[in-house]
Coordinates of N, CA and C and ligand atoms in Angstrom, one line a residue:
M166 N 12.7 -21.3 1.2 CA 13.1 -19.9 1.1 C 14.2 -19.5 1.9
T167 N 15.3 -19.9 1.7 CA 16.5 -19.6 2.4 C 17.5 -19.2 1.7
H168 N 17.3 -18.6 0.3 CA 18.2 -18.4 -0.6 C 18.2 -16.9 -0.8
Q169 N 19.8 -16.4 -0.9 CA 19.8 -15.1 -1.1 C 19.8 -14.8 -2.5
I170 N 19.0 -13.7 -2.8 CA 19.1 -13.3 -4.5 C 19.8 -12.0 -4.6
Q171 N 20.3 -11.9 -5.8 CA 20.7 -10.4 -6.4 C 19.6 -9.9 -7.5
V172 N 19.5 -8.5 -7.1 CA 18.4 -7.8 -8.0 C 19.5 -6.5 -8.4
H173 N 19.8 -6.3 -9.5 CA 20.7 -5.4 -10.2 C 22.0 -5.4 -9.3
D174 N 22.5 -4.5 -8.7 CA 23.8 -4.6 -7.8 C 23.6 -4.8 -6.4
K175 N 22.4 -5.3 -5.8 CA 22.1 -5.3 -4.4 C 21.8 -7.0 -4.1
K176 N 22.1 -7.1 -3.0 CA 21.7 -8.8 -2.6 C 20.7 -8.7 -1.4
F177 N 19.7 -9.4 -1.4 CA 18.5 -9.5 -0.7 C 18.5 -11.1 -0.1
V178 N 18.0 -10.8 1.3 CA 17.5 -12.2 1.8 C 15.8 -12.3 2.1
P179 N 15.4 -13.3 2.1 CA 14.1 -13.8 2.7 C 13.6 -13.2 3.9
Y180 N 12.5 -12.6 3.6 CA 12.0 -11.6 5.1 C 10.5 -12.2 5.4
L181 N 9.6 -12.1 4.5 CA 8.4 -12.7 4.8 C 7.9 -13.8 3.8
N182 N 7.8 -14.8 4.3 CA 7.1 -15.8 3.3 C 5.7 -16.1 2.9
T183 N 5.4 -16.7 2.1 CA 4.1 -16.6 1.5 C 3.1 -17.1 2.6
E184 N 3.4 -17.7 3.5 CA 2.4 -18.1 4.5 C 2.3 -17.1 5.5
Q185 N 3.1 -16.4 5.9 CA 2.9 -15.3 6.4 C 2.3 -14.1 6.0
L186 N 2.5 -13.7 4.7 CA 1.7 -12.8 4.1 C 0.3 -13.0 4.0
N187 N 0.0 -14.4 3.7 CA -1.3 -15.0 3.5 C -2.2 -14.6 4.6
E188 N -1.5 -15.3 5.6 CA -2.0 -15.2 7.1 C -2.7 -13.6 7.6
Q189 N -1.8 -13.0 7.5 CA -2.1 -11.4 7.7 C -3.2 -10.7 6.8
I190 N -2.8 -11.0 5.4 CA -3.8 -10.5 4.6 C -5.4 -11.3 4.6
T191 N -5.5 -12.6 5.2 CA -6.6 -13.1 5.8 C -7.2 -12.2 6.8
R192 N -6.4 -11.8 7.7 CA -6.6 -11.3 8.7 C -7.3 -9.8 8.7
I193 N -6.7 -9.2 7.8 CA -7.1 -7.9 7.3 C -8.6 -7.9 6.5
A194 N -8.5 -9.0 5.4 CA -9.8 -9.2 5.0 C -11.0 -9.2 6.0
S195 N -10.7 -10.4 7.2 CA -11.7 -10.4 7.7 C -12.2 -9.3 8.5
E196 N -11.1 -8.4 8.8 CA -11.5 -7.0 9.8 C -12.3 -6.6 8.8
I197 N -12.2 -6.1 7.5 CA -12.8 -5.3 6.6 C -14.3 -6.0 6.2
N198 N -14.2 -7.3 6.1 CA -15.6 -7.8 5.9 C -16.5 -7.6 7.2
R199 N -16.0 -7.6 8.2 CA -16.7 -7.5 9.5 C -17.2 -6.0 9.5
D200 N -16.1 -4.8 9.3 CA -16.5 -3.6 9.3 C -17.5 -2.8 8.1
Y201 N -17.2 -3.6 7.0 CA -18.0 -2.9 6.0 C -19.0 -3.7 5.4
V202 N -19.9 -4.6 6.3 CA -21.0 -5.1 5.9 C -22.3 -4.0 5.5
D203 N -22.9 -4.4 4.3 CA -23.8 -3.1 3.5 C -23.3 -2.0 3.2
K204 N -21.9 -1.8 3.4 CA -21.4 -0.3 3.1 C -20.8 -0.3 1.4
K205 N -20.8 -1.4 0.8 CA -20.1 -1.6 -0.4 C -18.8 -0.2 -0.6
P206 N -17.8 -0.5 0.2 CA -16.7 0.2 0.1 C -16.0 0.3 -1.5
L207 N -15.4 1.2 -1.4 CA -14.6 1.5 -2.9 C -13.1 1.7 -2.2
F208 N -12.4 0.7 -3.1 CA -11.0 0.2 -2.7 C -10.3 1.1 -3.9
I209 N -9.4 2.1 -3.3 CA -8.3 2.8 -4.4 C -7.0 2.2 -3.9
V210 N -6.7 1.6 -5.1 CA -5.5 0.9 -5.2 C -4.5 1.7 -5.8
I211 N -3.0 2.1 -5.2 CA -2.2 3.0 -5.5 C -1.1 2.1 -6.3
L212 N -1.0 2.2 -7.5 CA -0.2 1.5 -8.5 C 1.3 2.2 -8.3
N213 N 2.5 1.5 -8.5 CA 2.4 0.1 -9.2 C 2.6 -0.9 -7.9
G214 N 3.3 -0.5 -6.6 CA 3.7 -1.6 -5.7 C 2.4 -2.2 -5.1
A215 N 1.0 -1.7 -5.3 CA 0.3 -2.6 -4.1 C -0.7 -3.3 -5.2
F216 N -0.1 -3.7 -6.1 CA -1.2 -4.4 -7.4 C -1.5 -6.0 -6.4
M217 N -0.5 -6.5 -6.2 CA -0.4 -7.9 -5.7 C -1.1 -7.9 -4.5
F218 N -0.8 -6.9 -3.6 CA -1.4 -7.0 -1.9 C -2.8 -6.8 -2.4
A219 N -3.4 -6.0 -3.4 CA -4.8 -5.6 -3.4 C -5.2 -6.8 -4.2
S220 N -4.7 -7.5 -5.2 CA -5.2 -8.6 -5.8 C -5.8 -9.7 -4.7
D221 N -4.6 -10.2 -3.9 CA -5.1 -11.1 -2.9 C -6.0 -10.9 -1.9
L222 N -5.9 -9.3 -1.5 CA -7.1 -8.9 -0.4 C -8.2 -9.0 -0.9
F223 N -8.5 -8.5 -2.0 CA -9.6 -8.2 -2.8 C -10.5 -9.7 -2.9
K224 N -9.6 -10.6 -3.1 CA -10.2 -12.1 -3.5 C -10.9 -12.6 -2.3
K225 N -10.3 -12.1 -1.1 CA -10.6 -12.6 0.5 C -12.0 -12.1 0.7
L226 N -12.4 -11.3 0.0 CA -13.7 -10.2 0.7 C -14.8 -11.0 0.4
D227 N -15.7 -11.3 1.1 CA -16.9 -11.5 1.0 C -18.2 -10.7 0.8
I228 N -18.0 -9.2 1.1 CA -18.8 -8.3 1.2 C -18.9 -7.8 -0.2
E229 N -20.1 -7.0 -0.9 CA -20.0 -6.2 -2.0 C -18.9 -5.3 -1.8
A230 N -18.0 -5.0 -2.9 CA -17.0 -4.1 -3.0 C -16.7 -3.4 -4.1
E231 N -16.1 -2.4 -4.4 CA -15.5 -1.8 -5.9 C -14.1 -1.7 -5.8
I232 N -13.5 -1.7 -6.4 CA -12.1 -1.3 -6.8 C -11.8 -0.7 -7.8
C233 N -10.7 0.4 -7.9 CA -10.2 1.2 -8.9 C -8.6 1.3 -8.7
F234 N -8.1 1.9 -9.7 CA -6.6 1.6 -9.5 C -6.1 3.2 -9.8
I235 N -5.2 3.6 -9.2 CA -4.4 5.0 -9.6 C -3.0 4.9 -9.5
K236 N -2.6 6.0 -10.1 CA -0.9 6.2 -10.0 C -0.6 7.6 -9.5
L237 N 0.3 7.8 -8.5 CA 0.5 9.1 -8.0 C 1.8 9.7 -8.7
A238 N 1.6 10.8 -9.5 CA 2.7 11.1 -9.9 C 3.1 12.5 -9.3
S239 N 4.6 12.9 -9.0 CA 4.9 13.9 -8.5 C 5.5 14.8 -9.6
Y240 N 5.4 16.2 -9.5 CA 5.8 17.1 -10.3 C 6.2 18.2 -9.7
K241 N 7.1 19.1 -10.0 CA 7.4 20.3 -9.3 C 6.4 21.3 -9.6
G242 N 5.7 22.0 -8.5 CA 4.8 23.2 -8.8 C 5.4 24.3 -9.4
V243 N 4.3 24.9 -10.0 CA 5.0 26.2 -10.4 C 5.5 27.4 -9.5
K244 N 4.7 27.3 -8.4 CA 5.0 28.3 -7.4 C 5.9 27.8 -6.3
S245 N 5.4 26.7 -5.7 CA 5.8 26.1 -4.5 C 7.2 25.3 -5.0
T246 N 8.3 25.3 -3.9 CA 9.5 24.7 -4.4 C 9.4 23.0 -3.9
G247 N 8.5 22.7 -3.4 CA 8.2 21.4 -3.1 C 7.5 20.7 -4.3
K248 N 7.7 19.2 -4.1 CA 6.8 18.4 -4.9 C 5.3 18.4 -4.8
V249 N 4.5 18.4 -5.9 CA 3.1 18.3 -5.7 C 2.9 16.7 -6.5
I250 N 1.9 16.3 -5.4 CA 1.5 14.8 -5.7 C 0.1 14.8 -6.4
T251 N -0.1 14.5 -7.5 CA -1.3 14.3 -8.1 C -1.7 12.9 -8.6
A252 N -3.0 12.7 -8.7 CA -3.5 11.1 -9.1 C -3.8 11.1 -10.2
I253 N -3.3 10.2 -11.1 CA -3.5 9.8 -12.4 C -4.9 8.7 -12.5
G254 N -5.8 8.8 -13.2 CA -6.8 7.9 -13.4 C -7.9 7.5 -12.4
L255 N -8.1 8.7 -11.5 CA -9.1 8.6 -10.3 C -10.5 9.1 -11.1
D256 N -10.9 8.2 -11.7 CA -12.4 8.8 -12.3 C -13.5 8.2 -11.6
A257 N -13.5 7.7 -10.4 CA -14.4 7.2 -9.5 C -15.4 8.2 -8.7
E258 N -16.6 8.2 -8.5 CA -16.9 9.1 -7.8 C -16.8 8.9 -6.4
L259 N -16.4 9.8 -5.6 CA -16.0 9.6 -4.2 C -17.1 9.9 -3.3
Y260 N -17.9 11.0 -3.5 CA -18.7 11.7 -2.7 C -19.6 10.6 -2.1
D261 N -19.6 10.6 -0.8 CA -20.5 9.9 0.1 C -20.1 8.5 0.2
R262 N -18.9 8.0 -0.3 CA -18.7 6.7 -0.2 C -17.8 6.2 0.8
D263 N -17.8 5.3 1.3 CA -16.8 4.6 2.2 C -15.5 4.0 1.4
V264 N -14.6 4.8 1.5 CA -13.2 4.4 0.8 C -12.2 4.0 1.5
I265 N -11.5 2.9 0.8 CA -10.2 2.3 1.4 C -8.9 2.5 0.4
I266 N -8.1 3.2 0.8 CA -6.8 3.2 0.1 C -6.1 2.1 0.5
V267 N -5.5 1.5 -0.9 CA -4.8 0.4 -0.7 C -3.4 0.8 -1.0
E268 N -2.2 0.4 0.0 CA -1.0 1.1 -0.3 C 0.0 0.0 0.1
D269 N 1.1 -0.3 -0.9 CA 2.3 -1.2 -0.6 C 2.6 -1.0 0.8
I270 N 3.2 0.2 1.2 CA 4.4 0.3 2.2 C 4.2 1.9 2.6
V271 N 3.9 2.2 3.8 CA 4.1 3.5 4.2 C 5.4 3.7 5.0
D272 N 6.2 4.5 4.3 CA 7.4 4.7 4.7 C 7.6 6.1 5.6
T273 N 7.8 7.1 4.9 CA 7.7 8.5 5.6 C 6.4 9.0 6.1
G274 N 5.4 8.3 5.1 CA 4.3 8.6 5.0 C 3.8 9.9 4.3
K275 N 5.0 10.6 3.7 CA 4.8 11.8 2.9 C 3.9 11.5 1.7
T276 N 4.0 10.4 0.8 CA 3.0 10.3 -0.2 C 1.5 10.5 0.3
L277 N 1.0 9.6 1.6 CA -0.2 9.9 1.6 C -0.7 11.0 2.5
S278 N 0.3 11.8 3.0 CA -0.1 12.8 3.8 C -0.1 14.0 2.6
Q279 N 0.0 13.9 1.6 CA -0.1 14.8 0.3 C -1.5 14.4 -0.1
F280 N -1.7 13.2 -0.5 CA -2.5 12.5 -1.3 C -4.1 12.6 -0.4
L281 N -4.1 12.2 0.7 CA -5.1 12.4 1.6 C -6.0 13.5 1.7
P282 N -5.9 14.6 1.8 CA -6.2 15.8 1.8 C -6.8 16.2 0.4
Q283 N -6.3 15.5 -0.6 CA -6.9 15.6 -2.1 C -8.2 15.0 -2.1
L284 N -8.2 13.8 -1.5 CA -9.4 12.9 -1.5 C -10.2 13.6 -0.8
S285 N -9.9 14.1 0.2 CA -11.2 14.5 1.4 C -11.9 15.7 0.7
H286 N -11.2 16.4 -0.3 CA -12.0 17.5 -1.1 C -13.3 17.0 -1.8
H287 N -13.1 15.6 -1.9 CA -14.4 15.0 -2.7 C -15.7 14.4 -1.5
H288 N -15.1 14.6 -0.4 CA -16.3 14.4 0.5 C -16.8 13.0 0.6
P289 N -15.7 11.9 0.7 CA -16.2 10.6 1.0 C -17.0 10.6 2.2
K290 N -17.8 9.6 2.4 CA -18.4 9.2 4.0 C -17.3 9.0 4.7
S291 N -16.4 8.0 4.5 CA -15.2 7.7 5.3 C -14.1 7.3 4.4
L292 N -12.6 7.6 5.1 CA -11.6 7.4 4.2 C -10.5 6.6 5.5
K293 N -10.4 5.4 4.9 CA -9.4 4.7 5.6 C -8.1 3.9 4.8
I294 N -7.4 3.7 5.5 CA -6.1 3.0 4.8 C -5.9 1.7 5.3
A295 N -5.4 0.8 4.3 CA -5.2 -0.3 4.4 C -3.4 -0.5 3.5
A296 N -2.5 -0.9 4.5 CA -1.3 -0.9 4.0 C -0.5 -2.4 4.2
L297 N 0.1 -2.9 3.5 CA 0.6 -4.1 3.5 C 1.9 -4.0 4.9
L298 N 2.8 -3.0 4.5 CA 3.9 -2.9 5.3 C 3.9 -1.4 5.8
H299 N 4.8 -1.4 7.2 CA 5.0 0.2 7.4 C 6.2 -0.1 8.4
K300 N 7.1 1.2 8.1 CA 8.3 1.4 8.7 C 8.2 2.4 9.5
P301 N 7.8 2.3 11.0 CA 7.3 3.3 12.0 C 8.6 4.3 12.1
E302 N 9.8 3.6 11.9 CA 11.1 4.2 12.3 C 11.3 5.3 11.3
A303 N 10.9 5.2 9.9 CA 10.8 6.3 8.9 C 9.9 7.3 9.0
L304 N 8.8 6.7 9.7 CA 7.6 7.6 9.4 C 8.0 9.3 9.9
Q305 N 7.6 10.1 9.0 CA 7.8 11.7 9.3 C 6.6 12.5 9.4
Y306 N 5.5 12.1 8.8 CA 4.3 12.6 8.8 C 3.2 11.7 9.8
D307 N 2.1 12.3 10.0 CA 1.2 11.9 10.9 C 0.2 11.2 10.2
I308 N 0.2 9.8 9.9 CA -0.4 9.0 9.2 C -0.9 7.7 10.1
K309 N -2.4 7.6 10.0 CA -2.8 6.5 10.8 C -3.4 5.3 9.9
I310 N -2.7 4.5 10.2 CA -3.0 3.0 9.1 C -4.0 2.3 9.9
D311 N -5.4 2.3 9.2 CA -6.2 1.5 10.0 C -6.3 0.1 9.6
Y312 N -5.8 -0.5 8.6 CA -5.5 -2.1 8.2 C -4.0 -2.1 8.0
L313 N -3.5 -2.7 8.8 CA -2.1 -3.1 8.8 C -1.6 -4.6 8.8
G314 N -0.7 -5.0 7.7 CA -0.2 -6.4 7.6 C 1.2 -6.3 8.5
F315 N 2.1 -5.8 8.4 CA 3.3 -6.0 9.1 C 4.1 -4.7 9.5
V316 N 4.5 -4.5 10.9 CA 5.5 -3.5 11.1 C 6.9 -4.0 10.7
I317 N 7.8 -3.4 9.8 CA 8.9 -3.8 9.7 C 10.1 -2.4 10.0
P318 N 11.4 -3.4 10.1 CA 12.4 -2.3 10.6 C 12.5 -1.4 9.3
N319 N 13.5 -0.3 9.6 CA 13.7 0.5 8.4 C 14.6 0.2 7.5
K320 N 14.5 -1.0 6.6 CA 15.5 -1.6 5.5 C 14.6 -1.7 4.4
F321 N 15.3 -1.4 3.4 CA 14.6 -1.6 2.0 C 14.2 -3.2 1.8
V322 N 13.0 -3.1 1.1 CA 12.5 -4.4 0.8 C 12.2 -4.5 -0.6
L323 N 11.6 -5.7 -1.1 CA 11.4 -5.9 -2.4 C 10.7 -7.3 -2.7
G324 N 9.9 -7.2 -3.7 CA 9.0 -8.7 -3.7 C 7.4 -8.1 -3.5
Y325 N 6.7 -9.2 -4.1 CA 5.7 -9.1 -3.7 C 4.9 -7.6 -4.0
G326 N 5.1 -7.3 -5.3 CA 4.6 -6.1 -5.9 C 5.6 -4.9 -5.8
L327 N 6.6 -4.9 -4.9 CA 7.5 -3.8 -4.5 C 8.8 -4.5 -5.5
D328 N 9.4 -3.0 -6.1 CA 10.4 -3.1 -6.8 C 11.7 -2.4 -6.2
Y329 N 12.9 -2.9 -6.9 CA 14.3 -2.3 -6.7 C 14.6 -2.0 -8.2
D330 N 14.3 -0.4 -8.5 CA 14.6 0.1 -10.0 C 14.0 -0.9 -10.9
G331 N 12.6 -1.2 -10.9 CA 11.9 -1.9 -11.6 C 11.8 -3.3 -11.7
L332 N 12.7 -3.9 -11.1 CA 12.6 -5.5 -11.0 C 12.4 -5.7 -9.6
G333 N 11.8 -7.2 -9.2 CA 11.7 -7.7 -8.1 C 10.2 -7.8 -7.9
R334 N 9.5 -7.3 -8.8 CA 7.8 -7.1 -8.3 C 7.2 -8.6 -8.5
N335 N 7.7 -9.4 -9.5 CA 7.1 -10.8 -9.2 C 7.4 -11.8 -8.4
I336 N 8.2 -11.5 -7.6 CA 8.7 -12.5 -6.6 C 7.5 -12.6 -5.4
D337 N 7.2 -13.8 -5.1 CA 6.0 -14.2 -4.5 C 5.8 -13.9 -2.8
C338 N 6.8 -13.3 -2.3 CA 7.2 -13.0 -0.9 C 8.1 -11.7 -0.7
I339 N 8.5 -11.2 0.4 CA 9.1 -10.1 0.7 C 10.7 -10.4 0.9
Y340 N 11.7 -9.9 0.3 CA 13.0 -9.9 1.0 C 13.4 -8.7 1.1
Q341 N 14.5 -8.7 2.1 CA 15.1 -7.4 2.8 C 16.2 -7.3 2.4
L342 N 16.9 -6.0 1.9 CA 18.3 -5.7 1.4 C 19.2 -6.3 2.7
I343 N 20.4 -6.8 2.0 CA 21.5 -6.5 3.2 C 22.4 -5.4 2.8
E344 N 22.8 -4.9 4.0 CA 23.6 -3.7 4.0 C 24.9 -3.9 4.6
Ligands
LIG991 P1 6.5 7.3 1.7 O1 5.8 8.6 1.1 O2 5.6 6.7 2.7 O3 7.9 7.9 2.1 O4 7.0 6.3 0.5 C1 5.8 5.4 -0.1 C2 6.2 4.8 -1.0 O5 7.9 4.7 -1.3 C3 5.9 3.3 -1.3 O6 4.4 3.3 -1.9 C4 6.8 2.8 -2.1 O7 6.7 2.9 -3.3 C5 8.2 3.4 -2.0 N1 8.7 2.8 -0.8 C6 9.2 3.1 0.6 N2 9.9 2.1 1.1 C7 10.3 1.0 0.2 C8 10.8 -0.2 0.3 O8 11.4 -0.6 1.4 N3 11.0 -0.9 -0.8 C9 10.3 -0.5 -2.0 N4 10.5 -1.6 -2.9 N5 9.8 0.8 -2.1 C10 9.5 1.6 -1.0

């Protein structure tokens, strides 16, 4: 894993290999296995980017658990000038459930800071966040990540589910942009 790749107009170098990803995902899974015995948590996976992380994480769970997948769409509200985020495909009953949100990367934290209050309206018993990657230097909102794979610098990454303009999601490890 030493080669540079080009996706569209940009060049990327290897950053996290499959062994590193597997090691941290195994650790997160064992923490969740420990914390959620007899709780039958509901995982809500935010598409598209988190699909590969969610799949590998879910396979490593040995507790009873459910999983569902949503997309977040942002549109311009009629009255507000800011963008409003809404969940598409959220048909699971969240009331009194132990919910774990699965996200690929928390960057500014804006997406989750808008989405989490919407979920709280459903009155889950608990609401936690599992994220593969986090860029603390970019964080602008108060988001607490409960299960985190890697803290990374504020540089664009792709691979392992994350894309650059539609491409790169199928790469089995994480690459970082050469600036
Ligand atoms: P936030 O709302 O936390 O700023 O952004 C979260 C979303 O932005 C992520 O779910 C992801 O889709 C996208 N994102 C943020 N940083 C990166 C990055 O370095 N690479 C890719 N491919 N997507 C990113």
